[in-house]
């Protein structure tokens, strides 16, 4: 296939994909790692509403082209057709400020099988920002343009390149410039976390601010502070887009993605039986998580407690279990407690 055909293929794939509402599982460093991605995409698929994409945690690009093993560490799915075991494709997210280096790394990721590249302009971490990476670049729209267009130019034509942004760094005063930079960059779609870096992760999210980005000629995906169906609907209405990325809400209620679409399709009556995940259905997934690959059991148990802590916001049963195991270090004891929690 020549370049022209590849470009056409990409355009067709993207317009087909975004003809219907698109749902993305958010990249969350230390939270949606490969194990969590596997579990959450499996649940969504089992409930009949698979995510369209899951985005990897960011891979930081600083000095050179990373060796293959680093890409495989962050995105082991690259060894399996770049899909989770339930078949959800993974977008590889890169973070950095050197356009040329970002382009070279993106090209290498594509060579390793990345089906799409996302570029992070939202990370608020001090260490990242002090090295001119993540959200700090929202104050440098020209650099954003250079990075996105360099990455676009470096990866094969059939591979989509997207950007993930916030509304601004300290405030929203550069929004027009950011929009201008994205418009001419060649990005295939744009995800917007509807807060500035300064607003961090604190509610509310300013979904209505996303609207002006719909003037772009590419699909816009709204993100931030979606914990339930009502918020998802308000977000889509205020942002005037049907496309969503789900973050912490998807970890807290792994059935959120299915619930949102079940409801959106005016099937509210069947909500209970088709898309709601009961605690007992979630047990096997939690056990799978505890039996998953990790550096060691201490790390795994710590990560599981992080998840269980979030599940307490979504499931009353998680509270009881949390009280029971919060000081427990032994994985087997936790698995026993989990199994017993179904029988209670
Ligand atoms: C623990 C954590 C880690 C995150 N890591 C990333 C990341 O690696 N890349 C990225 O683009 N966004 C990252 N984010 C931001 C999320 O993708 C998302 O934009 C944000 O959490 C807002 O969505 P939510 O309110 O639905 O969680 C992270 C968020 C959290 C809470």
mmCIF file of N, CA, C and O and ligand atoms in Angstrom, residues 26-31 56-58 93 118 120-123 164 166 193 195 201 223-227 245-250 306, ligand 1:
data_model
loop_
_atom_site.group_PDB
_atom_site.id
_atom_site.type_symbol
_atom_site.label_atom_id
_atom_site.label_comp_id
_atom_site.label_asym_id
_atom_site.label_seq_id
_atom_site.Cartn_x
_atom_site.Cartn_y
_atom_site.Cartn_z
ATOM 1 N N UNK A 26 -8.848 5.681 30.508
ATOM 2 C CA UNK A 26 -7.802 6.702 30.665
ATOM 3 C C UNK A 26 -6.449 6.108 31.039
ATOM 4 O O UNK A 26 -6.382 5.102 31.744
ATOM 5 N N UNK A 27 -5.386 6.785 30.590
ATOM 6 C CA UNK A 27 -4.061 6.418 31.079
ATOM 7 C C UNK A 27 -3.941 6.934 32.502
ATOM 8 O O UNK A 27 -4.250 8.093 32.773
ATOM 9 N N UNK A 28 -3.533 6.087 33.436
ATOM 10 C CA UNK A 28 -3.331 6.556 34.815
ATOM 11 C C UNK A 28 -2.109 5.842 35.390
ATOM 12 O O UNK A 28 -2.167 4.653 35.723
ATOM 13 N N UNK A 29 -1.052 6.590 35.467
ATOM 14 C CA UNK A 29 0.225 6.034 35.914
ATOM 15 C C UNK A 29 0.073 5.434 37.316
ATOM 16 O O UNK A 29 -0.448 6.092 38.224
ATOM 17 N N UNK A 30 0.497 4.198 37.471
ATOM 18 C CA UNK A 30 0.415 3.540 38.772
ATOM 19 C C UNK A 30 -0.974 3.010 39.072
ATOM 20 O O UNK A 30 -1.205 2.433 40.135
ATOM 21 N N UNK A 31 -1.919 3.210 38.177
ATOM 22 C CA UNK A 31 -3.281 2.736 38.432
ATOM 23 C C UNK A 31 -3.769 1.849 37.268
ATOM 24 O O UNK A 31 -4.054 0.673 37.479
ATOM 25 N N UNK A 56 -2.037 3.700 27.293
ATOM 26 C CA UNK A 56 -1.004 3.266 28.251
ATOM 27 C C UNK A 56 -0.640 4.406 29.196
ATOM 28 O O UNK A 56 -0.869 5.577 28.890
ATOM 29 N N UNK A 57 -0.060 4.047 30.347
ATOM 30 C CA UNK A 57 0.546 5.068 31.214
ATOM 31 C C UNK A 57 1.609 5.777 30.373
ATOM 32 O O UNK A 57 2.162 5.186 29.445
ATOM 33 N N UNK A 58 1.920 7.016 30.735
ATOM 34 C CA UNK A 58 2.885 7.725 29.890
ATOM 35 C C UNK A 58 4.278 7.103 29.965
ATOM 36 O O UNK A 58 4.706 6.606 30.998
ATOM 37 N N UNK A 93 1.195 5.966 24.968
ATOM 38 C CA UNK A 93 1.302 7.394 25.272
ATOM 39 C C UNK A 93 2.744 7.802 25.562
ATOM 40 O O UNK A 93 3.433 7.181 26.368
ATOM 41 N N UNK A 118 -0.397 8.396 21.474
ATOM 42 C CA UNK A 118 -1.009 9.546 22.127
ATOM 43 C C UNK A 118 0.108 10.375 22.765
ATOM 44 O O UNK A 118 1.103 9.821 23.246
ATOM 45 N N UNK A 120 1.136 13.193 25.641
ATOM 46 C CA UNK A 120 0.671 13.725 26.925
ATOM 47 C C UNK A 120 1.049 15.192 27.096
ATOM 48 O O UNK A 120 2.224 15.532 27.159
ATOM 49 N N UNK A 121 0.002 16.041 27.194
ATOM 50 C CA UNK A 121 0.208 17.450 27.535
ATOM 51 C C UNK A 121 -0.611 17.790 28.778
ATOM 52 O O UNK A 121 -1.137 18.897 28.898
ATOM 53 N N UNK A 122 -0.718 16.817 29.680
ATOM 54 C CA UNK A 122 -1.591 17.063 30.831
ATOM 55 C C UNK A 122 -0.973 16.762 32.174
ATOM 56 O O UNK A 122 -1.519 17.162 33.211
ATOM 57 N N UNK A 123 0.163 16.051 32.164
ATOM 58 C CA UNK A 123 0.720 15.596 33.444
ATOM 59 C C UNK A 123 1.101 16.796 34.326
ATOM 60 O O UNK A 123 1.832 17.680 33.891
ATOM 61 N N UNK A 164 -3.459 14.540 24.277
ATOM 62 C CA UNK A 164 -4.313 14.644 25.470
ATOM 63 C C UNK A 164 -3.871 15.889 26.220
ATOM 64 O O UNK A 164 -2.692 16.024 26.562
ATOM 65 N N UNK A 166 -4.976 19.395 28.973
ATOM 66 C CA UNK A 166 -5.874 20.047 29.936
ATOM 67 C C UNK A 166 -6.299 21.385 29.327
ATOM 68 O O UNK A 166 -5.851 21.724 28.225
ATOM 69 N N UNK A 193 -8.951 16.813 29.257
ATOM 70 C CA UNK A 193 -9.277 16.743 30.682
ATOM 71 C C UNK A 193 -9.670 18.162 31.075
ATOM 72 O O UNK A 193 -8.835 19.067 31.037
ATOM 73 N N UNK A 195 -9.870 20.544 33.026
ATOM 74 C CA UNK A 195 -9.345 21.349 34.131
ATOM 75 C C UNK A 195 -7.976 21.860 33.724
ATOM 76 O O UNK A 195 -7.329 21.270 32.852
ATOM 77 N N UNK A 201 -6.856 17.709 40.320
ATOM 78 C CA UNK A 201 -7.886 16.677 40.160
ATOM 79 C C UNK A 201 -9.114 17.028 40.995
ATOM 80 O O UNK A 201 -9.944 16.178 41.269
ATOM 81 N N UNK A 223 -13.154 14.452 29.058
ATOM 82 C CA UNK A 223 -12.643 13.671 30.199
ATOM 83 C C UNK A 223 -12.649 14.531 31.460
ATOM 84 O O UNK A 223 -12.453 15.732 31.402
ATOM 85 N N UNK A 224 -12.848 13.848 32.589
ATOM 86 C CA UNK A 224 -12.707 14.485 33.889
ATOM 87 C C UNK A 224 -13.968 14.435 34.716
ATOM 88 O O UNK A 224 -15.033 14.880 34.291
ATOM 89 N N UNK A 225 -13.829 13.801 35.921
ATOM 90 C CA UNK A 225 -14.895 13.862 36.939
ATOM 91 C C UNK A 225 -16.178 13.162 36.508
ATOM 92 O O UNK A 225 -17.273 13.617 36.819
ATOM 93 N N UNK A 226 -16.011 12.046 35.801
ATOM 94 C CA UNK A 226 -17.199 11.254 35.439
ATOM 95 C C UNK A 226 -17.207 10.004 36.312
ATOM 96 O O UNK A 226 -16.400 9.098 36.120
ATOM 97 N N UNK A 227 -18.119 9.998 37.263
ATOM 98 C CA UNK A 227 -18.178 8.899 38.241
ATOM 99 C C UNK A 227 -19.466 8.094 38.103
ATOM 100 O O UNK A 227 -19.590 7.018 38.694
ATOM 101 N N UNK A 245 -13.657 9.824 27.706
ATOM 102 C CA UNK A 245 -12.599 9.016 28.321
ATOM 103 C C UNK A 245 -12.939 8.898 29.803
ATOM 104 O O UNK A 245 -13.229 9.894 30.458
ATOM 105 N N UNK A 246 -12.910 7.665 30.324
ATOM 106 C CA UNK A 246 -13.219 7.436 31.736
ATOM 107 C C UNK A 246 -11.946 7.139 32.506
ATOM 108 O O UNK A 246 -11.133 6.316 32.067
ATOM 109 N N UNK A 247 -11.785 7.806 33.647
ATOM 110 C CA UNK A 247 -10.579 7.605 34.459
ATOM 111 C C UNK A 247 -10.902 6.929 35.775
ATOM 112 O O UNK A 247 -11.300 5.751 35.800
ATOM 113 N N UNK A 248 -10.785 7.686 36.872
ATOM 114 C CA UNK A 248 -10.957 7.072 38.196
ATOM 115 C C UNK A 248 -12.332 6.441 38.368
ATOM 116 O O UNK A 248 -12.471 5.424 39.058
ATOM 117 N N UNK A 249 -13.336 7.018 37.721
ATOM 118 C CA UNK A 249 -14.691 6.463 37.816
ATOM 119 C C UNK A 249 -14.765 5.039 37.281
ATOM 120 O O UNK A 249 -15.546 4.221 37.768
ATOM 121 N N UNK A 250 -13.909 4.740 36.298
ATOM 122 C CA UNK A 250 -13.916 3.404 35.697
ATOM 123 C C UNK A 250 -13.238 2.378 36.597
ATOM 124 O O UNK A 250 -13.498 1.179 36.477
ATOM 125 N N UNK A 306 -5.079 -0.241 47.090
ATOM 126 C CA UNK A 306 -5.383 1.023 46.407
ATOM 127 C C UNK A 306 -6.711 0.877 45.636
ATOM 128 O O UNK A 306 -7.589 1.736 45.690
HETATM 129 C C1 LIG B 1 -3.147 8.286 39.458
HETATM 130 C C2 LIG B 1 -3.317 8.993 38.144
HETATM 131 C C3 LIG B 1 -2.361 8.839 37.154
HETATM 132 C C4 LIG B 1 -2.516 9.482 35.924
HETATM 133 N N1 LIG B 1 -1.599 9.254 34.932
HETATM 134 C C5 LIG B 1 -1.800 9.778 33.681
HETATM 135 C C6 LIG B 1 -0.948 9.442 32.595
HETATM 136 O O1 LIG B 1 -0.014 8.624 32.698
HETATM 137 N N2 LIG B 1 -1.199 10.041 31.395
HETATM 138 C C7 LIG B 1 -2.240 10.928 31.213
HETATM 139 O O2 LIG B 1 -2.424 11.449 30.123
HETATM 140 N N3 LIG B 1 -3.073 11.223 32.226
HETATM 141 C C8 LIG B 1 -2.892 10.664 33.439
HETATM 142 N N4 LIG B 1 -3.782 10.920 34.440
HETATM 143 C C9 LIG B 1 -4.984 11.738 34.153
HETATM 144 C C10 LIG B 1 -6.181 10.859 33.737
HETATM 145 O O3 LIG B 1 -5.916 10.228 32.505
HETATM 146 C C11 LIG B 1 -7.458 11.688 33.618
HETATM 147 O O4 LIG B 1 -7.243 12.692 32.658
HETATM 148 C C12 LIG B 1 -7.846 12.344 34.935
HETATM 149 O O5 LIG B 1 -7.767 11.417 36.000
HETATM 150 C C13 LIG B 1 -9.249 12.937 34.876
HETATM 151 O O6 LIG B 1 -10.202 11.934 34.630
HETATM 152 P P1 LIG B 1 -11.086 11.308 35.830
HETATM 153 O O7 LIG B 1 -11.628 12.476 36.628
HETATM 154 O O8 LIG B 1 -12.131 10.527 35.113
HETATM 155 O O9 LIG B 1 -10.177 10.471 36.664
HETATM 156 C C14 LIG B 1 -3.639 10.321 35.683
HETATM 157 C C15 LIG B 1 -4.585 10.466 36.697
HETATM 158 C C16 LIG B 1 -4.451 9.815 37.906
HETATM 159 C C17 LIG B 1 -5.521 9.982 38.955
#
